[in-house]
Short mmCIF file of C-alpha atoms and ligand atoms in Angstrom, two decimals:
data_model
loop_
_atom_site.label_atom_id
_atom_site.label_comp_id
_atom_site.label_asym_id
_atom_site.label_seq_id
_atom_site.Cartn_x
_atom_site.Cartn_y
_atom_site.Cartn_z
CA MET T 1 29.58 11.19 -8.38
CA LYS T 2 26.75 9.51 -6.45
CA ALA T 3 24.39 7.82 -8.89
CA GLU T 4 21.39 9.86 -7.77
CA HIS T 5 23.28 13.10 -8.54
CA GLN T 6 23.48 12.12 -12.19
CA THR T 7 19.68 12.35 -12.41
CA VAL T 8 17.13 15.14 -12.31
CA ILE T 9 13.40 15.45 -12.81
CA SER T 10 12.98 17.83 -15.72
CA GLY T 11 9.22 17.99 -16.19
CA VAL T 12 5.89 16.73 -14.90
CA GLY T 13 2.42 16.34 -16.37
CA GLN T 14 -1.05 15.33 -15.31
CA SER T 15 -4.22 14.64 -17.26
CA ASP T 16 -7.71 15.68 -16.27
CA VAL T 17 -8.62 13.90 -13.04
CA GLY T 18 -12.14 12.87 -12.15
CA ARG T 19 -14.25 10.45 -10.21
CA ARG T 20 -15.55 8.92 -13.47
CA LEU T 21 -14.39 10.49 -16.72
CA PHE T 22 -15.38 7.61 -19.05
CA ARG T 23 -12.51 8.56 -21.36
CA ASP T 24 -10.09 6.32 -23.22
CA PRO T 25 -7.44 5.48 -20.60
CA LEU T 26 -4.62 5.59 -23.17
CA GLU T 27 -5.71 9.10 -24.10
CA LEU T 28 -5.57 10.15 -20.44
CA THR T 29 -2.13 8.58 -20.16
CA LEU T 30 -0.86 10.41 -23.24
CA ASP T 31 -2.26 13.74 -22.00
CA ALA T 32 -0.04 13.40 -18.93
CA CYS T 33 2.97 12.20 -20.91
CA VAL T 34 2.84 14.95 -23.51
CA GLU T 35 2.42 17.60 -20.82
CA ALA T 36 5.48 16.27 -18.97
CA ILE T 37 7.58 16.26 -22.15
CA HIS T 38 6.60 19.85 -22.93
CA ASP T 39 7.11 20.89 -19.32
CA ALA T 40 10.72 19.73 -19.61
CA GLY T 41 11.16 21.68 -22.85
CA LEU T 42 11.68 18.44 -24.78
CA THR T 43 10.01 16.73 -27.72
CA THR T 44 9.12 13.08 -28.25
CA LYS T 45 12.36 12.80 -30.29
CA ASP T 46 14.33 13.44 -27.09
CA ILE T 47 12.61 10.69 -25.07
CA ASP T 48 14.67 7.50 -25.16
CA GLY T 49 13.36 5.65 -22.13
CA ILE T 50 10.06 4.56 -20.54
CA ALA T 51 9.33 3.42 -17.01
CA THR T 52 5.86 2.63 -15.73
CA TYR T 53 3.91 0.89 -12.99
CA PRO T 54 2.20 -1.62 -13.04
CA GLY T 55 2.45 -2.60 -16.71
CA PRO T 56 -0.47 -3.11 -19.07
CA GLY T 57 -4.15 -3.81 -18.40
CA GLY T 58 -5.53 -6.79 -16.59
CA GLU T 59 -6.94 -7.07 -13.09
CA PRO T 60 -8.37 -5.42 -11.16
CA PRO T 61 -10.34 -3.38 -13.73
CA GLY T 62 -9.06 0.15 -14.17
CA PHE T 63 -5.83 -0.47 -12.25
CA SER T 64 -3.69 0.30 -15.31
CA GLY T 65 -4.53 2.78 -18.04
CA ALA T 66 -1.66 1.81 -20.34
CA GLY T 67 1.58 -0.14 -20.47
CA ALA T 68 5.02 0.86 -21.70
CA VAL T 69 4.59 -0.69 -25.14
CA GLU T 70 1.28 1.08 -25.82
CA VAL T 71 2.80 4.44 -24.97
CA GLN T 72 5.97 3.79 -26.93
CA ASP T 73 3.95 3.00 -30.03
CA ALA T 74 1.44 5.80 -29.57
CA LEU T 75 4.25 8.37 -29.35
CA ARG T 76 6.56 6.54 -31.81
CA LEU T 77 9.43 6.66 -29.34
CA GLU T 78 12.87 5.24 -30.08
CA LEU T 79 14.06 3.75 -26.82
CA GLY T 80 17.43 2.88 -25.33
CA TRP T 81 15.80 1.38 -22.24
CA TRP T 82 12.29 0.58 -21.05
CA SER T 83 10.55 -1.15 -18.16
CA GLY T 84 7.04 -1.73 -16.88
CA GLY T 85 5.87 -3.95 -14.07
CA ILE T 86 4.31 -4.31 -10.66
CA GLU T 87 6.86 -6.36 -8.73
CA ARG T 88 9.07 -3.54 -7.46
CA PRO T 89 9.48 -1.28 -4.42
CA GLY T 90 6.19 0.52 -4.72
CA GLN T 91 4.78 2.60 -7.55
CA LEU T 92 7.67 5.06 -7.52
CA GLY T 93 10.04 2.13 -7.86
CA ALA T 94 9.47 2.65 -11.59
CA VAL T 95 10.88 6.18 -11.33
CA ILE T 96 13.83 4.94 -9.28
CA ASP T 97 14.49 2.36 -12.00
CA ALA T 98 14.47 5.23 -14.50
CA CYS T 99 17.07 7.07 -12.41
CA MET T 100 19.26 3.97 -12.47
CA ALA T 101 18.89 3.60 -16.24
CA VAL T 102 19.90 7.24 -16.73
CA ALA T 103 22.88 6.93 -14.37
CA PHE T 104 23.88 3.76 -16.21
CA GLY T 105 23.79 5.54 -19.56
CA LEU T 106 21.09 3.44 -21.19
CA ALA T 107 18.81 6.44 -21.61
CA THR T 108 19.01 10.22 -21.33
CA HIS T 109 15.37 11.29 -20.89
CA VAL T 110 13.03 8.67 -19.43
CA LEU T 111 9.27 9.16 -19.59
CA CYS T 112 7.75 7.79 -16.37
CA PHE T 113 3.98 7.41 -16.10
CA ARG T 114 1.15 5.85 -14.11
CA SER T 115 -2.51 6.04 -15.11
CA VAL T 116 -5.72 4.61 -13.72
CA PHE T 117 -9.41 4.46 -14.57
CA GLU T 118 -10.69 2.70 -11.48
CA GLY T 119 -13.48 5.22 -11.09
CA SER T 120 -15.03 4.44 -14.47
CA ALA T 121 -14.21 0.73 -14.25
CA GLN T 122 -16.10 0.36 -10.99
CA GLY T 123 -19.17 2.01 -12.44
CA GLY T 124 -22.01 1.69 -9.98
CA GLY T 125 -20.60 -1.50 -8.50
CA GLY T 126 -18.53 0.26 -5.87
CA ARG T 127 -15.13 -0.86 -4.78
CA ALA T 128 -16.26 -4.51 -4.56
CA ALA T 129 -16.22 -4.56 -8.35
CA VAL T 130 -12.46 -4.23 -8.31
CA MET T 131 -11.70 -6.40 -5.29
CA PRO T 132 -9.92 -9.67 -5.93
CA GLY T 133 -12.44 -11.80 -7.70
CA GLY T 134 -15.07 -9.04 -7.26
CA SER T 135 -18.60 -10.01 -6.35
CA ASN T 136 -19.82 -10.02 -9.95
CA ARG T 137 -17.37 -12.75 -10.99
CA ALA T 138 -16.79 -16.38 -10.18
CA ALA T 139 -15.06 -17.31 -6.95
CA PRO T 140 -11.32 -17.18 -7.52
CA ARG T 141 -8.86 -19.89 -6.74
CA ALA T 142 -7.29 -18.49 -3.60
CA SER T 143 -3.79 -19.70 -4.18
CA GLY T 144 -0.60 -18.64 -2.45
CA PHE T 145 -1.02 -15.89 0.11
CA MET T 146 -4.76 -15.55 -0.54
CA GLU T 147 -5.32 -19.15 0.54
CA TRP T 148 -4.38 -18.10 4.08
CA VAL T 149 -6.43 -14.92 4.34
CA LEU T 150 -9.51 -15.22 2.12
CA PRO T 151 -11.29 -17.94 4.15
CA TYR T 152 -11.30 -15.56 7.11
CA GLY T 153 -12.85 -12.65 5.22
CA ALA T 154 -9.67 -10.61 4.89
CA PRO T 155 -9.53 -10.31 1.10
CA SER T 156 -7.95 -6.90 0.58
CA ALA T 157 -5.74 -4.12 1.89
CA ALA T 158 -8.50 -2.55 3.99
CA PRO T 159 -8.61 -5.24 6.69
CA TRP T 160 -4.86 -5.86 6.45
CA ILE T 161 -4.00 -2.21 6.99
CA ALA T 162 -6.73 -1.97 9.63
CA MET T 163 -5.03 -4.72 11.62
CA MET T 164 -1.71 -2.89 11.38
CA ALA T 165 -3.35 0.30 12.62
CA GLN T 166 -4.94 -1.60 15.50
CA ARG T 167 -1.52 -2.94 16.50
CA HIS T 168 -0.10 0.59 16.43
CA PHE T 169 -3.02 1.78 18.54
CA HIS T 170 -2.25 -0.99 21.04
CA GLU T 171 1.51 -0.51 21.24
CA TYR T 172 1.60 3.28 21.29
CA GLY T 173 -1.82 4.46 22.42
CA THR T 174 -2.58 6.09 19.09
CA THR T 175 -6.19 7.31 18.86
CA PRO T 176 -8.77 7.70 16.07
CA GLU T 177 -8.72 11.46 16.68
CA GLN T 178 -4.97 11.51 15.96
CA LEU T 179 -5.13 9.27 12.89
CA GLY T 180 -8.05 11.32 11.57
CA GLN T 181 -5.86 14.42 11.27
CA ILE T 182 -4.31 12.92 8.14
CA ALA T 183 -7.68 12.81 6.41
CA VAL T 184 -8.70 16.25 7.70
CA ASN T 185 -5.38 17.73 6.54
CA ALA T 186 -5.77 16.16 3.11
CA ARG T 187 -9.27 17.59 2.71
CA ARG T 188 -8.10 21.04 3.77
CA ASN T 189 -5.35 20.96 1.13
CA ALA T 190 -7.64 19.50 -1.53
CA ALA T 191 -9.80 22.61 -1.32
CA LEU T 192 -6.86 24.49 -2.88
CA ASN T 193 -6.34 21.95 -5.69
CA PRO T 194 -8.56 22.54 -8.75
CA LYS T 195 -8.22 18.87 -9.77
CA ALA T 196 -9.17 17.45 -6.37
CA ILE T 197 -12.26 15.26 -6.14
CA TYR T 198 -13.48 15.97 -2.60
CA THR T 199 -13.21 19.59 -1.57
CA ASP T 200 -16.09 20.06 0.89
CA PRO T 201 -14.76 21.09 4.30
CA MET T 202 -14.32 18.19 6.72
CA THR T 203 -13.82 18.49 10.46
CA ILE T 204 -12.43 15.90 12.81
CA ASP T 205 -16.02 15.37 14.01
CA ASP T 206 -17.10 14.65 10.43
CA TYR T 207 -14.26 12.16 10.24
CA LEU T 208 -15.23 10.45 13.49
CA ALA T 209 -18.86 10.29 12.32
CA SER T 210 -17.98 8.48 9.08
CA ARG T 211 -18.82 4.79 9.06
CA VAL T 212 -16.29 2.20 10.14
CA ILE T 213 -15.12 0.05 7.22
CA ALA T 214 -12.73 -2.20 9.12
CA SER T 215 -11.93 -1.02 12.62
CA PRO T 216 -10.17 1.22 13.38
CA LEU T 217 -10.37 2.50 9.78
CA ARG T 218 -13.31 4.63 8.70
CA LEU T 219 -14.56 5.57 5.26
CA PHE T 220 -12.47 8.75 5.31
CA ASP T 221 -9.31 6.73 5.98
CA CYS T 222 -9.69 5.17 2.51
CA ASP T 223 -8.64 6.88 -0.73
CA VAL T 224 -11.10 7.62 -3.52
CA PRO T 225 -10.90 5.70 -6.83
CA CYS T 226 -10.65 7.96 -9.84
CA ASP T 227 -9.54 8.31 -13.45
CA GLY T 228 -6.37 10.11 -14.47
CA GLY T 229 -2.75 9.92 -15.48
CA THR T 230 0.45 11.35 -14.07
CA ALA T 231 3.87 11.54 -15.73
CA MET T 232 7.34 12.90 -15.18
CA ILE T 233 10.63 12.96 -17.05
CA VAL T 234 13.84 11.69 -15.46
CA SER T 235 16.80 13.27 -17.28
CA HIS T 236 20.58 13.10 -17.08
CA VAL T 237 22.16 15.99 -15.19
CA ASP T 238 24.35 16.79 -18.21
CA THR T 239 21.23 17.81 -20.18
CA ILE T 240 20.35 20.69 -17.85
CA PRO T 241 21.33 23.29 -20.51
CA ASP T 242 18.76 21.74 -22.87
CA LEU T 243 15.88 21.95 -20.38
CA ARG T 244 13.16 24.59 -20.19
CA LYS T 245 13.68 25.30 -16.50
CA PRO T 246 16.06 24.38 -13.68
CA PRO T 247 15.16 20.79 -12.84
CA VAL T 248 14.46 19.16 -9.50
CA ARG T 249 17.49 17.20 -8.36
CA VAL T 250 17.34 13.67 -7.02
CA GLU T 251 19.35 13.68 -3.80
CA ALA T 252 18.78 10.12 -2.59
CA VAL T 253 16.43 7.17 -3.05
CA GLY T 254 15.39 4.23 -0.90
CA THR T 255 14.03 0.86 -1.96
CA ALA T 256 14.99 -1.63 0.75
CA LEU T 257 12.78 -4.50 1.92
CA ARG T 258 14.46 -6.37 4.74
CA GLY T 259 11.37 -7.76 6.45
CA ARG T 260 9.39 -10.71 5.20
CA PRO T 261 7.61 -9.63 1.99
CA SER T 262 4.08 -10.13 3.21
CA TRP T 263 1.03 -8.16 4.31
CA ASP T 264 0.63 -10.35 7.40
CA GLN T 265 4.03 -11.99 8.01
CA PHE T 266 6.17 -8.81 8.12
CA ASP T 267 7.99 -8.88 11.45
CA ASP T 268 6.53 -5.66 12.91
CA LEU T 269 3.01 -4.86 11.78
CA SER T 270 2.97 -1.49 13.53
CA THR T 271 5.03 -0.39 10.52
CA MET T 272 5.62 -1.58 6.96
CA ALA T 273 8.31 -1.75 4.29
CA MET T 274 8.90 2.02 4.43
CA ARG T 275 10.81 1.35 7.65
CA ASP T 276 13.56 -0.24 5.53
CA ALA T 277 13.35 2.03 2.47
CA ALA T 278 13.65 5.19 4.59
CA VAL T 279 16.69 3.93 6.52
CA GLN T 280 18.40 3.19 3.23
CA MET T 281 17.50 6.57 1.77
CA TRP T 282 18.91 8.48 4.75
CA SER T 283 22.10 6.40 4.54
CA ARG T 284 22.68 7.85 1.05
CA THR T 285 22.61 11.56 1.92
CA ASP T 286 24.02 14.07 4.38
CA LEU T 287 20.63 15.75 4.66
CA LYS T 288 18.49 15.09 7.73
CA PRO T 289 14.74 14.79 8.28
CA SER T 290 14.75 18.30 9.74
CA ASP T 291 15.98 19.63 6.37
CA VAL T 292 12.80 18.48 4.60
CA GLN T 293 10.28 21.28 4.02
CA VAL T 294 7.49 19.40 2.25
CA ALA T 295 6.44 15.73 2.38
CA GLU T 296 4.19 14.07 -0.19
CA MET T 297 3.62 10.58 1.17
CA TYR T 298 1.29 7.81 0.09
CA ASP T 299 -2.17 7.69 1.64
CA GLY T 300 -4.02 4.81 0.03
CA PHE T 301 -5.10 4.49 3.64
CA SER T 302 -4.36 7.21 6.17
CA PHE T 303 -2.49 4.77 8.40
CA ILE T 304 0.09 4.21 5.66
CA THR T 305 0.96 7.91 5.83
CA LEU T 306 1.28 7.66 9.61
CA CYS T 307 3.83 4.90 9.08
CA TRP T 308 5.71 7.03 6.54
CA LEU T 309 5.87 9.92 9.04
CA GLU T 310 7.57 7.65 11.56
CA ALA T 311 9.76 5.81 9.06
CA MET T 312 11.09 9.04 7.56
CA GLY T 313 12.03 10.33 10.99
CA PHE T 314 9.66 13.30 10.98
CA CYS T 315 8.74 11.93 14.40
CA GLY T 316 9.99 8.98 16.42
CA LYS T 317 8.75 5.41 16.10
CA GLY T 318 5.46 5.19 17.92
CA GLU T 319 5.22 8.96 18.26
CA ALA T 320 3.07 9.74 15.22
CA GLY T 321 -0.09 9.91 17.31
CA ALA T 322 1.25 12.72 19.46
CA PHE T 323 2.84 14.35 16.39
CA LEU T 324 -0.52 14.38 14.61
CA GLU T 325 -2.49 15.66 17.62
CA GLY T 326 -4.51 18.68 16.52
CA GLY T 327 -3.04 18.51 13.00
CA HIS T 328 -0.77 21.55 13.36
CA ASN T 329 2.53 19.79 12.64
CA ILE T 330 1.39 18.54 9.21
CA ALA T 331 -0.49 21.69 8.18
CA ARG T 332 0.70 24.03 5.43
CA ASP T 333 2.48 26.21 7.98
CA GLY T 334 3.48 23.33 10.22
CA VAL T 335 6.69 21.47 10.95
CA ILE T 336 6.34 19.29 7.85
CA PRO T 337 3.59 20.28 5.39
CA LEU T 338 2.01 16.99 4.28
CA ASN T 339 0.21 16.05 1.07
CA THR T 340 -0.28 19.61 -0.11
CA HIS T 341 -2.43 18.51 -3.07
CA GLY T 342 -4.93 16.67 -0.91
CA GLY T 343 -3.44 13.21 -1.21
CA GLN T 344 -5.29 10.25 -2.65
CA LEU T 345 -7.77 10.56 0.24
CA SER T 346 -9.30 13.72 -1.21
CA SER T 347 -7.71 14.45 -4.59
CA GLY T 348 -8.00 10.93 -6.02
CA ARG T 349 -6.27 7.58 -6.13
CA LEU T 350 -3.79 8.35 -8.91
CA HIS T 351 -1.73 5.71 -7.15
CA GLY T 352 1.68 6.85 -6.11
CA PHE T 353 2.87 9.10 -8.89
CA SER T 354 0.80 12.12 -7.81
CA PHE T 355 3.02 12.44 -4.74
CA LEU T 356 6.15 12.88 -6.84
CA HIS T 357 4.27 15.21 -9.17
CA GLU T 358 3.22 17.40 -6.26
CA ALA T 359 6.68 17.41 -4.65
CA CYS T 360 8.14 18.73 -7.92
CA VAL T 361 5.37 21.31 -8.30
CA GLN T 362 6.06 22.62 -4.80
CA LEU T 363 9.85 22.75 -5.34
CA TRP T 364 9.28 24.64 -8.60
CA GLY T 365 6.94 27.07 -6.87
CA GLU T 366 4.21 26.26 -9.38
CA GLY T 367 1.47 25.25 -6.93
CA GLY T 368 -0.79 28.23 -7.58
CA ASP T 369 -3.34 28.55 -4.80
CA ARG T 370 -1.83 25.60 -3.00
CA GLN T 371 1.81 26.72 -3.27
CA LEU T 372 3.51 26.75 0.12
CA THR T 373 4.57 30.29 0.93
CA SER T 374 7.76 28.89 2.42
CA ASN T 375 8.85 27.96 -1.15
CA PRO T 376 10.47 24.70 -0.07
CA GLN T 377 13.96 23.74 -1.23
CA VAL T 378 13.92 20.12 -0.03
CA GLY T 379 11.05 17.68 -0.45
CA VAL T 380 10.19 14.03 -0.13
CA ALA T 381 8.03 11.89 -2.42
CA ALA T 382 7.12 8.48 -1.03
CA ALA T 383 4.81 5.76 -2.25
CA GLY T 384 3.80 2.28 -1.28
CA GLY T 385 2.32 0.45 1.65
CA GLY T 386 2.50 -3.03 3.13
CA PRO T 387 5.49 -4.90 1.73
CA MET T 388 6.26 -2.30 -0.98
CA ALA T 389 7.91 1.08 -0.47
CA GLY T 390 10.00 3.45 -2.54
CA VAL T 391 11.06 6.99 -1.65
CA LEU T 392 12.91 9.89 -3.27
CA LEU T 393 14.55 12.85 -1.55
CA LEU T 394 14.48 15.88 -3.86
CA THR T 395 16.16 19.27 -3.85
CA LYS T 396 15.67 22.46 -5.81
CA SER T 397 18.39 23.35 -8.31
CA MET A 1 -25.11 -22.07 -6.20
CA ALA A 2 -23.76 -18.58 -5.66
CA PRO A 3 -19.98 -18.35 -5.59
CA ARG A 4 -18.55 -18.26 -2.09
CA PHE A 5 -15.19 -16.97 -1.06
CA ASP A 6 -14.61 -18.60 2.31
CA LEU A 7 -13.63 -22.08 1.14
CA PRO A 8 -9.91 -22.85 1.10
CA THR A 9 -8.45 -24.04 -2.18
CA PRO A 10 -5.70 -26.47 -1.19
CA ASP A 11 -2.94 -27.53 -3.51
CA GLU A 12 -0.67 -30.53 -3.12
CA GLU A 13 1.54 -28.70 -0.64
CA THR A 14 -1.24 -27.31 1.56
CA ALA A 15 -3.80 -30.12 1.42
CA PRO A 16 -2.55 -31.76 4.66
CA PHE A 17 -3.16 -28.52 6.56
CA TRP A 18 -6.81 -28.29 5.48
CA ALA A 19 -7.37 -32.04 5.88
CA GLY A 20 -6.03 -31.69 9.41
CA VAL A 21 -8.42 -28.86 10.18
CA ASN A 22 -11.33 -31.02 9.03
CA GLU A 23 -10.18 -33.55 11.68
CA ASP A 24 -9.80 -30.90 14.39
CA ARG A 25 -6.04 -30.65 14.19
CA LEU A 26 -4.00 -27.52 13.51
CA LEU A 27 -0.89 -28.57 11.61
CA ILE A 28 2.24 -26.49 11.15
CA LYS A 29 5.55 -27.37 9.58
CA HIS A 30 8.43 -28.31 11.89
CA CYS A 31 12.08 -28.64 10.85
CA ASN A 32 13.82 -31.68 12.30
CA ALA A 33 17.24 -30.24 11.39
CA CYS A 34 17.13 -26.90 13.22
CA GLY A 35 13.92 -27.11 15.22
CA ALA A 36 12.25 -24.08 13.66
CA ASN A 37 8.52 -24.01 12.99
CA HIS A 38 7.22 -22.16 9.97
CA PHE A 39 4.06 -20.94 8.27
CA TYR A 40 2.86 -20.79 5.52
CA PRO A 41 3.90 -24.39 4.84
CA ARG A 42 6.89 -24.97 2.57
CA PRO A 43 8.51 -28.19 1.36
CA PHE A 44 11.77 -27.00 2.95
CA CYS A 45 12.78 -25.07 6.06
CA PRO A 46 13.03 -21.31 5.35
CA THR A 47 15.53 -21.01 8.22
CA CYS A 48 18.10 -23.70 7.32
CA TRP A 49 16.87 -24.99 3.95
CA SER A 50 16.65 -28.55 5.20
CA THR A 51 14.03 -30.67 3.47
CA ASP A 52 13.64 -32.71 6.66
CA VAL A 53 10.41 -30.95 7.58
CA GLU A 54 7.22 -32.56 8.83
CA TRP A 55 3.70 -31.63 9.82
CA CYS A 56 3.20 -31.32 13.58
CA ALA A 57 0.02 -30.70 15.52
CA ALA A 58 0.05 -27.29 17.18
CA SER A 59 -1.38 -26.96 20.68
CA GLY A 60 -4.13 -24.64 19.45
CA ARG A 61 -3.14 -22.06 22.06
CA ALA A 62 -2.35 -18.58 20.78
CA THR A 63 -2.32 -14.94 21.74
CA LEU A 64 -4.05 -12.16 19.84
CA TYR A 65 -1.50 -10.04 17.94
CA THR A 66 -3.99 -7.71 16.30
CA TRP A 67 -7.48 -7.65 14.79
CA SER A 68 -10.06 -5.68 12.87
CA VAL A 69 -13.83 -5.72 13.16
CA VAL A 70 -14.87 -5.87 9.51
CA TYR A 71 -18.09 -3.99 8.68
CA ASN A 72 -17.72 -3.86 4.91
CA ASN A 73 -17.26 -6.86 2.62
CA ASP A 74 -19.50 -7.46 -0.37
CA LEU A 75 -18.14 -10.94 -1.10
CA PRO A 76 -20.46 -13.85 -0.25
CA PRO A 77 -20.80 -15.31 2.31
CA PHE A 78 -19.03 -12.63 4.35
CA ASN A 79 -21.67 -10.08 3.38
CA GLU A 80 -24.16 -12.11 5.44
CA ARG A 81 -21.87 -12.35 8.47
CA LEU A 82 -21.05 -8.69 9.03
CA PRO A 83 -19.62 -7.55 11.28
CA TYR A 84 -16.97 -10.17 12.06
CA VAL A 85 -13.48 -10.19 13.51
CA ALA A 86 -10.48 -10.79 11.24
CA ALA A 87 -7.41 -11.39 13.35
CA LEU A 88 -3.74 -12.25 13.40
CA VAL A 89 -2.79 -14.61 16.20
CA ASP A 90 0.61 -15.75 17.41
CA LEU A 91 0.58 -19.51 17.86
CA GLU A 92 2.26 -20.90 20.96
CA GLU A 93 4.70 -22.64 18.58
CA GLY A 94 5.80 -19.33 17.02
CA PRO A 95 4.15 -18.79 13.66
CA ARG A 96 1.60 -16.02 13.15
CA MET A 97 -1.58 -16.77 11.22
CA MET A 98 -4.67 -15.02 9.93
CA THR A 99 -7.94 -16.28 11.40
CA ASN A 100 -11.20 -15.12 12.94
CA VAL A 101 -11.89 -14.51 16.61
CA VAL A 102 -15.31 -15.77 17.64
CA ASP A 103 -17.35 -15.90 20.85
CA CYS A 104 -15.94 -12.60 22.07
CA PRO A 105 -17.70 -9.23 22.40
CA PHE A 106 -15.87 -6.67 20.28
CA ASP A 107 -15.16 -4.43 23.25
CA GLU A 108 -13.42 -7.27 25.09
CA LEU A 109 -10.87 -7.87 22.32
CA ALA A 110 -7.39 -6.98 23.54
CA ALA A 111 -3.92 -7.51 22.16
CA GLU A 112 -2.05 -10.36 23.85
CA MET A 113 -5.27 -11.96 25.15
CA PRO A 114 -4.98 -15.77 25.33
CA LEU A 115 -6.98 -17.67 22.75
CA GLU A 116 -7.73 -21.27 21.88
CA VAL A 117 -8.55 -22.81 18.54
CA VAL A 118 -12.06 -23.91 17.67
CA TYR A 119 -12.88 -25.81 14.49
CA GLU A 120 -16.03 -24.47 12.91
CA GLN A 121 -17.80 -26.20 10.08
CA VAL A 122 -18.69 -23.72 7.34
CA SER A 123 -19.84 -26.06 4.56
CA ASP A 124 -21.52 -29.50 4.33
CA ASP A 125 -20.63 -30.24 0.71
CA PRO A 126 -17.75 -30.07 0.43
CA PHE A 127 -17.16 -30.76 4.10
CA VAL A 128 -15.06 -27.83 5.28
CA LYS A 129 -14.03 -26.62 8.70
CA LEU A 130 -12.02 -23.49 9.42
CA PRO A 131 -9.67 -22.95 12.37
CA ARG A 132 -10.96 -20.01 14.35
CA PHE A 133 -10.05 -18.79 17.82
CA ARG A 134 -12.03 -17.90 20.92
CA PRO A 135 -10.97 -16.55 24.30
CA ALA A 136 -9.11 -19.27 26.20
CA ARG A 137 -11.25 -21.02 28.79
CA GLY A 138 -8.53 -22.39 31.00
ZN1 LIG M 401 15.47 -25.74 9.67
#
């Protein structure tokens, strides 16, 4: 049996989500974890694995609500396998690791989680407070990669992704009006999500009127920092009789990184690492892009989602601009409904895991007001940008 | 003195690059074994693993690969220079590097436009120049 087919996602959970909750981040994390365990019909006694991104605490402030060890101790879990860390194929790389541990037999039910409190941590200081070496701290030693970008005022993902978008605009004639459809679509979907942060209607004209942060990216191309936790349980397929409901099946995963692992030295900066991860994922399944009925794909910046659309084959390389024109193809009743929860752009930067959460919710038909009436059977959850990308293809039981 | 974020922080491996810039030379690493040029500088050739690599002066000619006009950066001293152009340029010798494009109206920036290096002093003490690029003048 293919390794992926030994694994299922048996439950998901999510804490309260807010712009600034000022709550104990471990408590938020545990809210999500406990909800996921109950959703699967399991108890903490059943959980014998942990996988998380990015590991405990540290910089930038609010980037990690809890590490694996804190959660293990808080829930008194007895583990056969555990892992937490940032150096992996995107945030969902942690979940893919969990699938491998389950297929390998080291664990049967792995609790996967990701929590953030960037909203509270930034306080009134804005995003600068969590930039590398933020403006309220001493100048950092710009070693390694940063030595070659910081002197030129390119200290963070915003200008790096902006330069990639500009290259795409140059090579393929992509326009701001086309890119903006990703943000407009996210806002439209967020209005149906009770946990979303920004729900006021937004038109493409509103988008175009928002201030430029780093051309061609505008304010509404950037996700919104928040507080919250997301969790899911990866279980062995043999445990299906023990579960509360038919699980979501993992059909295939992709983790490849064949290009140079760099934000500025990757060979083709009109795309990113998802180019490689997606090719690998499709090589591990007989399903095709046209079989996918819902796509939840990372939007830390809108241009990252555009790259995912192309990489996953929902449109051809360089064709995302035309595909996005008018926004119909990615709408709820479109060719490939995209980010049905509002994405990180409008529902909050829960950082990767919310996409997998939402894909499972849609496949289970539990989306409430935001449930797709098509009741999708096949979905994609993808996370990561720049030199990190991980993707899962999911099917309904 | 307020912290500033635009000064390079060389280590043993990268010091020759920044020293070269202060003397108006743009140095890249060249492999004598296979002929490949590389960036960022390494003590060995990433193509053939030879350690027979040496610093060579690049011509300073480049083409613009891509860029962004940055309007938002709270870090000093960039917050006093907004907006500015962050750019990736392809050096004539092959490597791609991050830099700034200067002396060019934003609406005249275009991918593949020819550029030439210009060494701009950004600090008296310590004495620091940065390699930036402007539209080629011939
Ligand atoms: Zn060589």
